[in-house]
mmCIF file of C-alpha atoms and ligand atoms in Angstrom:
data_model
loop_
_atom_site.group_PDB
_atom_site.id
_atom_site.type_symbol
_atom_site.label_atom_id
_atom_site.label_comp_id
_atom_site.label_asym_id
_atom_site.label_seq_id
_atom_site.Cartn_x
_atom_site.Cartn_y
_atom_site.Cartn_z
ATOM 1 C CA UNK L 45 -135.810 -195.016 -37.281
ATOM 2 C CA UNK L 46 -138.184 -196.794 -34.856
ATOM 3 C CA UNK L 47 -139.903 -199.205 -37.507
ATOM 4 C CA UNK L 48 -136.943 -199.771 -40.007
ATOM 5 C CA UNK L 49 -137.640 -202.700 -42.299
ATOM 6 C CA UNK L 50 -141.170 -203.277 -41.014
ATOM 7 C CA UNK L 51 -144.094 -203.511 -43.162
ATOM 8 C CA UNK L 52 -147.344 -201.990 -41.382
ATOM 9 C CA UNK L 53 -150.983 -202.407 -42.742
ATOM 10 C CA UNK L 54 -153.365 -199.920 -41.256
ATOM 11 C CA UNK L 55 -157.007 -200.041 -41.679
ATOM 12 C CA UNK L 56 -158.996 -196.647 -41.710
ATOM 13 C CA UNK L 57 -155.856 -195.163 -42.725
ATOM 14 C CA UNK L 58 -157.635 -192.203 -45.093
ATOM 15 C CA UNK L 59 -158.652 -190.204 -41.876
ATOM 16 C CA UNK L 60 -157.781 -189.398 -38.321
ATOM 17 C CA UNK L 61 -155.899 -191.755 -36.282
ATOM 18 C CA UNK L 62 -155.174 -194.118 -39.318
ATOM 19 C CA UNK L 63 -153.998 -191.167 -41.391
ATOM 20 C CA UNK L 64 -151.715 -189.723 -38.680
ATOM 21 C CA UNK L 65 -150.356 -193.238 -37.925
ATOM 22 C CA UNK L 66 -149.712 -194.020 -41.659
ATOM 23 C CA UNK L 67 -147.452 -190.704 -41.808
ATOM 24 C CA UNK L 68 -145.674 -191.356 -38.608
ATOM 25 C CA UNK L 69 -144.927 -194.848 -39.362
ATOM 26 C CA UNK L 70 -143.574 -194.263 -42.875
ATOM 27 C CA UNK L 71 -141.436 -191.521 -41.424
ATOM 28 C CA UNK L 72 -140.144 -194.044 -39.014
ATOM 29 C CA UNK L 73 -139.117 -196.209 -41.781
ATOM 30 C CA UNK L 74 -142.068 -198.631 -42.114
ATOM 31 C CA UNK L 75 -143.471 -199.306 -45.694
ATOM 32 C CA UNK L 76 -147.233 -198.692 -45.292
ATOM 33 C CA UNK L 77 -150.451 -200.454 -46.902
ATOM 34 C CA UNK L 78 -152.888 -197.599 -46.254
ATOM 35 C CA UNK L 79 -156.528 -199.319 -46.131
ATOM 36 C CA UNK L 80 -159.583 -197.524 -46.458
ATOM 37 C CA UNK L 81 -163.183 -198.199 -47.622
ATOM 38 C CA UNK L 82 -162.716 -194.715 -49.177
ATOM 39 C CA UNK L 83 -160.086 -195.283 -51.832
ATOM 40 C CA UNK L 84 -159.666 -191.706 -52.811
ATOM 41 C CA UNK L 85 -158.561 -190.991 -48.962
ATOM 42 C CA UNK L 86 -155.887 -193.839 -48.938
ATOM 43 C CA UNK L 87 -154.515 -192.794 -52.024
ATOM 44 C CA UNK L 88 -154.102 -189.072 -50.776
ATOM 45 C CA UNK L 89 -152.192 -190.354 -47.771
ATOM 46 C CA UNK L 90 -150.112 -192.819 -49.899
ATOM 47 C CA UNK L 91 -149.196 -190.238 -52.113
ATOM 48 C CA UNK L 92 -148.264 -188.007 -49.262
ATOM 49 C CA UNK L 93 -145.818 -190.444 -48.113
ATOM 50 C CA UNK L 94 -144.234 -191.643 -51.295
ATOM 51 C CA UNK L 95 -143.769 -187.793 -52.488
ATOM 52 C CA UNK L 96 -141.661 -187.249 -49.349
ATOM 53 C CA UNK L 97 -139.555 -190.285 -50.150
ATOM 54 C CA UNK L 98 -141.453 -192.950 -47.940
ATOM 55 C CA UNK L 99 -142.985 -196.388 -49.094
ATOM 56 C CA UNK L 100 -146.653 -196.892 -49.129
ATOM 57 C CA UNK L 101 -149.474 -198.269 -51.182
ATOM 58 C CA UNK L 102 -153.227 -197.494 -51.059
ATOM 59 C CA UNK L 103 -155.917 -200.644 -50.737
ATOM 60 C CA UNK L 104 -159.565 -200.071 -51.043
ATOM 61 C CA UNK L 105 -161.107 -202.632 -48.658
ATOM 62 C CA UNK L 106 -164.126 -202.942 -46.434
ATOM 63 C CA UNK L 107 -162.876 -204.585 -43.358
ATOM 64 C CA UNK L 108 -166.375 -206.093 -42.663
ATOM 65 C CA UNK L 109 -165.879 -208.411 -45.755
ATOM 66 C CA UNK L 110 -163.615 -211.223 -45.620
ATOM 67 C CA UNK L 111 -162.721 -210.766 -49.173
ATOM 68 C CA UNK L 112 -161.396 -207.155 -48.584
ATOM 69 C CA UNK L 113 -159.267 -208.303 -45.729
ATOM 70 C CA UNK L 114 -157.673 -211.238 -47.511
ATOM 71 C CA UNK L 115 -156.696 -209.056 -50.448
ATOM 72 C CA UNK L 116 -155.276 -206.270 -48.118
ATOM 73 C CA UNK L 117 -152.827 -208.689 -46.525
ATOM 74 C CA UNK L 118 -152.168 -210.237 -49.781
ATOM 75 C CA UNK L 119 -151.044 -206.814 -51.126
ATOM 76 C CA UNK L 120 -148.620 -206.166 -47.916
ATOM 77 C CA UNK L 121 -146.933 -209.538 -49.149
ATOM 78 C CA UNK L 122 -146.835 -209.138 -52.687
ATOM 79 C CA UNK L 123 -145.938 -205.238 -52.650
ATOM 80 C CA UNK L 124 -143.549 -205.143 -49.635
ATOM 81 C CA UNK L 125 -142.605 -208.815 -48.982
ATOM 82 C CA UNK L 126 -143.974 -209.408 -45.640
ATOM 83 C CA UNK L 127 -146.530 -208.153 -42.976
ATOM 84 C CA UNK L 128 -145.143 -207.436 -39.520
ATOM 85 C CA UNK L 129 -147.606 -204.817 -37.960
ATOM 86 C CA UNK L 130 -151.081 -204.943 -38.379
ATOM 87 C CA UNK L 131 -153.091 -201.803 -36.857
ATOM 88 C CA UNK L 132 -156.799 -202.893 -37.144
ATOM 89 C CA UNK L 133 -158.019 -199.326 -36.797
ATOM 90 C CA UNK L 134 -160.899 -198.794 -38.922
ATOM 91 C CA UNK L 135 -164.287 -198.157 -36.852
ATOM 92 C CA UNK L 136 -167.617 -196.396 -37.317
ATOM 93 C CA UNK L 137 -169.794 -194.540 -34.660
ATOM 94 C CA UNK L 138 -173.538 -194.611 -36.299
ATOM 95 C CA UNK L 139 -175.341 -191.477 -36.200
ATOM 96 C CA UNK L 140 -178.438 -193.504 -35.243
ATOM 97 C CA UNK L 141 -176.769 -195.220 -32.148
ATOM 98 C CA UNK L 142 -178.523 -194.738 -29.043
ATOM 99 C CA UNK L 143 -179.741 -196.409 -25.914
ATOM 100 C CA UNK L 144 -181.273 -200.179 -26.069
ATOM 101 C CA UNK L 145 -184.885 -198.987 -26.807
ATOM 102 C CA UNK L 146 -183.998 -196.494 -29.336
ATOM 103 C CA UNK L 147 -181.142 -198.314 -31.389
ATOM 104 C CA UNK L 148 -182.442 -200.189 -34.585
ATOM 105 C CA UNK L 149 -181.075 -203.616 -35.015
ATOM 106 C CA UNK L 150 -179.544 -202.728 -38.445
ATOM 107 C CA UNK L 151 -177.392 -199.926 -36.654
ATOM 108 C CA UNK L 152 -176.308 -202.541 -34.194
ATOM 109 C CA UNK L 153 -175.281 -205.108 -36.739
ATOM 110 C CA UNK L 154 -173.473 -202.521 -38.963
ATOM 111 C CA UNK L 155 -171.678 -201.364 -35.819
ATOM 112 C CA UNK L 156 -170.647 -205.035 -34.817
ATOM 113 C CA UNK L 157 -169.873 -205.637 -38.659
ATOM 114 C CA UNK L 158 -167.128 -202.976 -38.978
ATOM 115 C CA UNK L 159 -165.829 -202.592 -35.405
ATOM 116 C CA UNK L 160 -165.677 -206.094 -34.138
ATOM 117 C CA UNK L 161 -166.054 -208.394 -37.298
ATOM 118 C CA UNK L 162 -163.523 -205.976 -38.979
ATOM 119 C CA UNK L 163 -160.771 -206.749 -36.405
ATOM 120 C CA UNK L 164 -161.618 -210.422 -36.215
ATOM 121 C CA UNK L 165 -161.284 -210.709 -40.139
ATOM 122 C CA UNK L 166 -157.935 -208.502 -39.962
ATOM 123 C CA UNK L 167 -156.511 -210.888 -37.678
ATOM 124 C CA UNK L 168 -158.020 -213.971 -39.501
ATOM 125 C CA UNK L 169 -156.183 -212.999 -42.585
ATOM 126 C CA UNK L 170 -153.303 -211.142 -40.910
ATOM 127 C CA UNK L 171 -151.731 -213.650 -38.499
ATOM 128 C CA UNK L 172 -150.754 -216.304 -40.781
ATOM 129 C CA UNK L 173 -149.023 -213.556 -42.510
ATOM 130 C CA UNK L 174 -147.466 -212.371 -39.322
ATOM 131 C CA UNK L 175 -146.357 -216.002 -38.733
ATOM 132 C CA UNK L 176 -144.651 -216.263 -42.338
ATOM 133 C CA UNK L 177 -142.780 -213.079 -41.118
ATOM 134 C CA UNK L 178 -141.464 -214.640 -37.882
ATOM 135 C CA UNK L 179 -143.882 -212.638 -35.673
ATOM 136 C CA UNK L 180 -145.141 -209.074 -35.098
ATOM 137 C CA UNK L 181 -147.353 -206.685 -33.484
ATOM 138 C CA UNK L 182 -151.188 -206.194 -33.739
ATOM 139 C CA UNK L 183 -152.778 -203.049 -32.749
ATOM 140 C CA UNK L 184 -156.540 -202.942 -32.299
ATOM 141 C CA UNK L 185 -158.188 -199.667 -31.831
ATOM 142 C CA UNK L 186 -160.806 -200.003 -29.037
ATOM 143 C CA UNK L 187 -161.805 -196.667 -26.954
ATOM 144 C CA UNK L 188 -162.128 -195.639 -23.432
ATOM 145 C CA UNK L 189 -165.911 -196.407 -23.740
ATOM 146 C CA UNK L 190 -164.670 -200.113 -23.420
ATOM 147 C CA UNK L 191 -163.957 -199.378 -19.904
ATOM 148 C CA UNK L 192 -166.639 -196.555 -19.133
ATOM 149 C CA UNK L 193 -170.255 -196.332 -19.523
ATOM 150 C CA UNK L 194 -171.409 -192.988 -20.937
ATOM 151 C CA UNK L 195 -174.777 -191.400 -20.058
ATOM 152 C CA UNK L 196 -174.888 -189.924 -23.794
ATOM 153 C CA UNK L 197 -176.020 -193.212 -25.177
ATOM 154 C CA UNK L 198 -173.977 -195.070 -27.970
ATOM 155 C CA UNK L 199 -174.836 -198.583 -26.975
ATOM 156 C CA UNK L 200 -173.744 -200.491 -30.271
ATOM 157 C CA UNK L 201 -170.344 -198.598 -30.154
ATOM 158 C CA UNK L 202 -169.663 -198.982 -26.463
ATOM 159 C CA UNK L 203 -170.370 -202.862 -26.700
ATOM 160 C CA UNK L 204 -168.469 -203.227 -29.994
ATOM 161 C CA UNK L 205 -165.339 -201.760 -28.267
ATOM 162 C CA UNK L 206 -165.970 -203.740 -25.168
ATOM 163 C CA UNK L 207 -165.538 -206.686 -27.707
ATOM 164 C CA UNK L 208 -162.474 -205.259 -29.148
ATOM 165 C CA UNK L 209 -160.688 -205.129 -25.951
ATOM 166 C CA UNK L 210 -161.791 -208.541 -24.773
ATOM 167 C CA UNK L 211 -161.055 -210.221 -28.028
ATOM 168 C CA UNK L 212 -157.365 -208.385 -27.882
ATOM 169 C CA UNK L 213 -156.650 -210.103 -24.477
ATOM 170 C CA UNK L 214 -157.585 -213.418 -25.941
ATOM 171 C CA UNK L 215 -155.584 -213.050 -28.977
ATOM 172 C CA UNK L 216 -152.701 -211.878 -27.177
ATOM 173 C CA UNK L 217 -152.472 -214.749 -24.771
ATOM 174 C CA UNK L 218 -153.329 -217.448 -27.784
ATOM 175 C CA UNK L 219 -150.451 -215.987 -30.027
ATOM 176 C CA UNK L 220 -147.937 -214.883 -27.426
ATOM 177 C CA UNK L 221 -145.253 -217.700 -27.903
ATOM 178 C CA UNK L 222 -145.418 -217.029 -31.709
ATOM 179 C CA UNK L 223 -143.803 -213.767 -31.082
ATOM 180 C CA UNK L 224 -147.101 -212.001 -31.962
ATOM 181 C CA UNK L 225 -148.039 -209.257 -29.560
ATOM 182 C CA UNK L 226 -151.485 -207.886 -29.551
ATOM 183 C CA UNK L 227 -152.551 -204.791 -27.752
ATOM 184 C CA UNK L 228 -155.982 -202.847 -27.363
ATOM 185 C CA UNK L 229 -155.561 -199.065 -27.953
ATOM 186 C CA UNK L 230 -158.002 -197.142 -25.866
ATOM 187 C CA UNK L 231 -158.062 -193.506 -27.041
ATOM 188 C CA UNK L 232 -160.175 -190.870 -25.203
ATOM 189 C CA UNK L 233 -162.505 -188.316 -27.028
ATOM 190 C CA UNK L 234 -160.444 -186.811 -30.133
ATOM 191 C CA UNK L 235 -160.831 -184.005 -32.025
ATOM 192 C CA UNK L 236 -161.292 -186.072 -35.230
ATOM 193 C CA UNK L 237 -164.199 -186.211 -37.717
ATOM 194 C CA UNK L 238 -165.749 -189.170 -35.968
ATOM 195 C CA UNK L 239 -166.571 -187.379 -33.109
ATOM 196 C CA UNK L 240 -166.878 -183.720 -33.835
ATOM 197 C CA UNK L 241 -169.584 -184.294 -36.294
ATOM 198 C CA UNK L 242 -171.719 -185.223 -33.226
ATOM 199 C CA UNK L 243 -170.209 -182.443 -30.798
ATOM 200 C CA UNK L 244 -170.923 -179.807 -33.367
ATOM 201 C CA UNK L 245 -172.078 -176.905 -30.820
ATOM 202 C CA UNK L 246 -169.984 -175.319 -28.176
ATOM 203 C CA UNK L 247 -172.196 -176.412 -25.433
ATOM 204 C CA UNK L 248 -171.995 -180.145 -26.618
ATOM 205 C CA UNK L 249 -168.164 -179.567 -26.590
ATOM 206 C CA UNK L 250 -168.230 -178.253 -23.103
ATOM 207 C CA UNK L 251 -170.773 -180.950 -21.825
ATOM 208 C CA UNK L 252 -167.827 -183.768 -22.942
ATOM 209 C CA UNK L 253 -164.942 -181.547 -21.706
ATOM 210 C CA UNK L 254 -166.128 -181.472 -18.186
ATOM 211 C CA UNK L 255 -165.138 -184.920 -17.583
ATOM 212 C CA UNK L 256 -161.535 -184.489 -18.999
ATOM 213 C CA UNK L 257 -158.969 -183.806 -16.074
ATOM 214 C CA UNK L 258 -156.876 -182.159 -19.000
ATOM 215 C CA UNK L 259 -159.787 -179.766 -20.276
ATOM 216 C CA UNK L 260 -159.093 -180.479 -23.923
ATOM 217 C CA UNK L 261 -159.547 -183.348 -26.446
ATOM 218 C CA UNK L 262 -157.109 -185.297 -27.784
ATOM 219 C CA UNK L 263 -155.337 -185.183 -31.095
ATOM 220 C CA UNK L 264 -155.085 -187.902 -33.742
ATOM 221 C CA UNK L 265 -151.447 -187.489 -33.630
ATOM 222 C CA UNK L 266 -151.111 -188.082 -29.897
ATOM 223 C CA UNK L 267 -152.872 -191.548 -30.649
ATOM 224 C CA UNK L 268 -150.491 -192.260 -33.501
ATOM 225 C CA UNK L 269 -147.526 -191.890 -31.157
ATOM 226 C CA UNK L 270 -148.807 -194.466 -28.655
ATOM 227 C CA UNK L 271 -149.658 -196.890 -31.531
ATOM 228 C CA UNK L 272 -146.074 -196.385 -32.853
ATOM 229 C CA UNK L 273 -144.904 -197.511 -29.268
ATOM 230 C CA UNK L 274 -146.938 -200.436 -29.655
ATOM 231 C CA UNK L 275 -145.603 -201.348 -33.166
ATOM 232 C CA UNK L 276 -142.057 -200.963 -32.346
ATOM 233 C CA UNK L 277 -139.757 -203.106 -30.318
ATOM 234 C CA UNK L 278 -139.739 -200.476 -27.617
ATOM 235 C CA UNK L 279 -143.032 -202.304 -26.542
ATOM 236 C CA UNK L 280 -141.379 -205.866 -26.622
ATOM 237 C CA UNK L 281 -142.708 -207.060 -23.499
ATOM 238 C CA UNK L 282 -146.199 -205.407 -23.790
ATOM 239 C CA UNK L 283 -148.853 -207.842 -24.780
ATOM 240 C CA UNK L 284 -152.767 -208.166 -23.905
ATOM 241 C CA UNK L 285 -152.474 -204.376 -22.664
ATOM 242 C CA UNK L 286 -155.309 -202.209 -22.518
ATOM 243 C CA UNK L 287 -153.381 -198.908 -23.492
ATOM 244 C CA UNK L 288 -155.563 -195.904 -22.603
ATOM 245 C CA UNK L 289 -154.500 -192.629 -23.834
ATOM 246 C CA UNK L 290 -157.368 -190.347 -22.668
ATOM 247 C CA UNK L 291 -156.368 -187.190 -20.939
ATOM 248 C CA UNK L 292 -157.086 -188.925 -17.673
ATOM 249 C CA UNK L 293 -160.817 -189.522 -18.436
ATOM 250 C CA UNK L 294 -160.911 -193.018 -16.798
ATOM 251 C CA UNK L 295 -158.834 -191.976 -13.890
ATOM 252 C CA UNK L 296 -161.361 -189.151 -12.561
ATOM 253 C CA UNK L 297 -164.352 -189.226 -10.840
ATOM 254 C CA UNK L 298 -164.436 -185.338 -10.597
ATOM 255 C CA UNK L 299 -162.139 -183.090 -12.475
ATOM 256 C CA UNK L 300 -160.812 -179.728 -11.221
ATOM 257 C CA UNK L 301 -162.988 -176.726 -11.551
HETATM 258 P P1 LIG Y 1166 -162.254 -191.227 -38.473
HETATM 259 O O1 LIG Y 1166 -163.620 -191.280 -38.832
HETATM 260 O O2 LIG Y 1166 -161.464 -189.923 -38.729
HETATM 261 O O3 LIG Y 1166 -161.533 -192.184 -39.627
HETATM 262 C C1 LIG Y 1166 -162.040 -193.519 -39.692
HETATM 263 C C2 LIG Y 1166 -161.472 -194.113 -41.237
HETATM 264 O O4 LIG Y 1166 -162.007 -195.566 -41.104
HETATM 265 C C3 LIG Y 1166 -162.072 -193.401 -42.031
HETATM 266 O O5 LIG Y 1166 -161.320 -193.059 -43.262
HETATM 267 C C4 LIG Y 1166 -163.119 -194.370 -42.892
HETATM 268 O O6 LIG Y 1166 -163.399 -194.200 -44.141
HETATM 269 C C5 LIG Y 1166 -162.538 -195.680 -42.466
HETATM 270 N N1 LIG Y 1166 -163.684 -196.889 -42.431
HETATM 271 C C6 LIG Y 1166 -164.669 -196.736 -41.874
HETATM 272 N N2 LIG Y 1166 -165.418 -197.810 -42.374
HETATM 273 C C7 LIG Y 1166 -164.597 -198.626 -42.690
HETATM 274 C C8 LIG Y 1166 -164.706 -200.095 -43.229
HETATM 275 N N3 LIG Y 1166 -165.866 -200.714 -43.149
HETATM 276 N N4 LIG Y 1166 -163.495 -200.598 -43.819
HETATM 277 C C9 LIG Y 1166 -162.399 -199.812 -44.085
HETATM 278 N N5 LIG Y 1166 -162.179 -198.537 -43.680
HETATM 279 C C10 LIG Y 1166 -163.291 -197.922 -42.961
HETATM 280 O O7 LIG Y 1166 -162.259 -191.810 -37.258
HETATM 281 P P2 LIG Y 1166 -160.843 -191.785 -35.955
HETATM 282 O O8 LIG Y 1166 -161.586 -190.804 -34.989
HETATM 283 O O9 LIG Y 1166 -159.687 -191.693 -36.480
HETATM 284 O O10 LIG Y 1166 -161.208 -193.393 -35.351
HETATM 285 C C11 LIG Y 1166 -160.248 -194.283 -36.029
HETATM 286 C C12 LIG Y 1166 -160.605 -195.351 -34.797
HETATM 287 O O11 LIG Y 1166 -160.558 -194.895 -33.289
HETATM 288 C C13 LIG Y 1166 -162.034 -195.904 -34.902
HETATM 289 O O12 LIG Y 1166 -162.101 -197.447 -34.464
HETATM 290 C C14 LIG Y 1166 -162.898 -195.289 -33.607
HETATM 291 O O13 LIG Y 1166 -163.876 -195.924 -32.991
HETATM 292 C C15 LIG Y 1166 -161.769 -195.163 -32.803
HETATM 293 N N6 LIG Y 1166 -161.858 -194.064 -31.638
HETATM 294 C C16 LIG Y 1166 -162.044 -192.793 -31.968
HETATM 295 C C17 LIG Y 1166 -162.216 -191.857 -30.972
HETATM 296 C C18 LIG Y 1166 -162.521 -190.479 -31.277
HETATM 297 O O14 LIG Y 1166 -162.734 -189.599 -30.479
HETATM 298 N N7 LIG Y 1166 -162.230 -190.235 -32.649
HETATM 299 C C19 LIG Y 1166 -161.957 -192.386 -29.522
HETATM 300 C C20 LIG Y 1166 -161.846 -193.601 -29.349
HETATM 301 C C21 LIG Y 1166 -161.633 -194.574 -30.435
#
């Protein structure tokens, strides 16, 4: 049990990386607060955990709102006594996110509200709880696009993930002596709803795959395993890291034919 006696709050727990992490963290002994703006999906994940003997509770919250973030942290402390792992994972990729000329201001603002302000608010209300618990681990989901520009434009998303990465570094430096570690998890392109709704033809998929040395998309389960490492004591000397889990995409200029 790699997360025995831990209490983990995961945002965006209803789908993709968040869902797989909730299931894995619970199987490794953590009590899980499954947070999502879509309550039904969080409830389904929490039910899946409790029906197999684990501990979980669903919470509906929009991470772009302070009140929701305050309530989700309160739920962790009230229901499971403390908070020791904060996984700020919820994020959106807007269908109308484009280049600088074509992206509307409201698309930019919404993307930053969820992807950047959501991480800030998770930390704003989560860090006092981690302090009360004597420390813990914060994992912020950034992306490989935080370190690479894509010619298929999604400017607001890319900039938002750059902000998550730089925010994570500074949080790590500020809180290191409080026994609070902060790392940015940077997944490569995954076979989840978030990406596949755009790569909806074989041609679009192949155009992306040609850049990935491994020649395949990642799975949410593979990112959950990386998150588990960052959540657990196995990563006790890891803070401020840019943890790329990307099939080699950021390492390669060209890929095998
Ligand atoms: P997903 O769409 O499968 O799941 C995201 C979940 O977040 C959904 O359940 C959604 O309801 C929830 N959510 C959205 N807005 C929210 C809000 N305001 N408050 C609370 N919950 C909200 O996506 P995923 O692929 O699992 O993505 C998870 C994270 O990983 C995101 O931050 C995403 O940007 C990042 N990421 C994804 C990929 C990819 O290829 N899928 C690659 C790199 C990074």
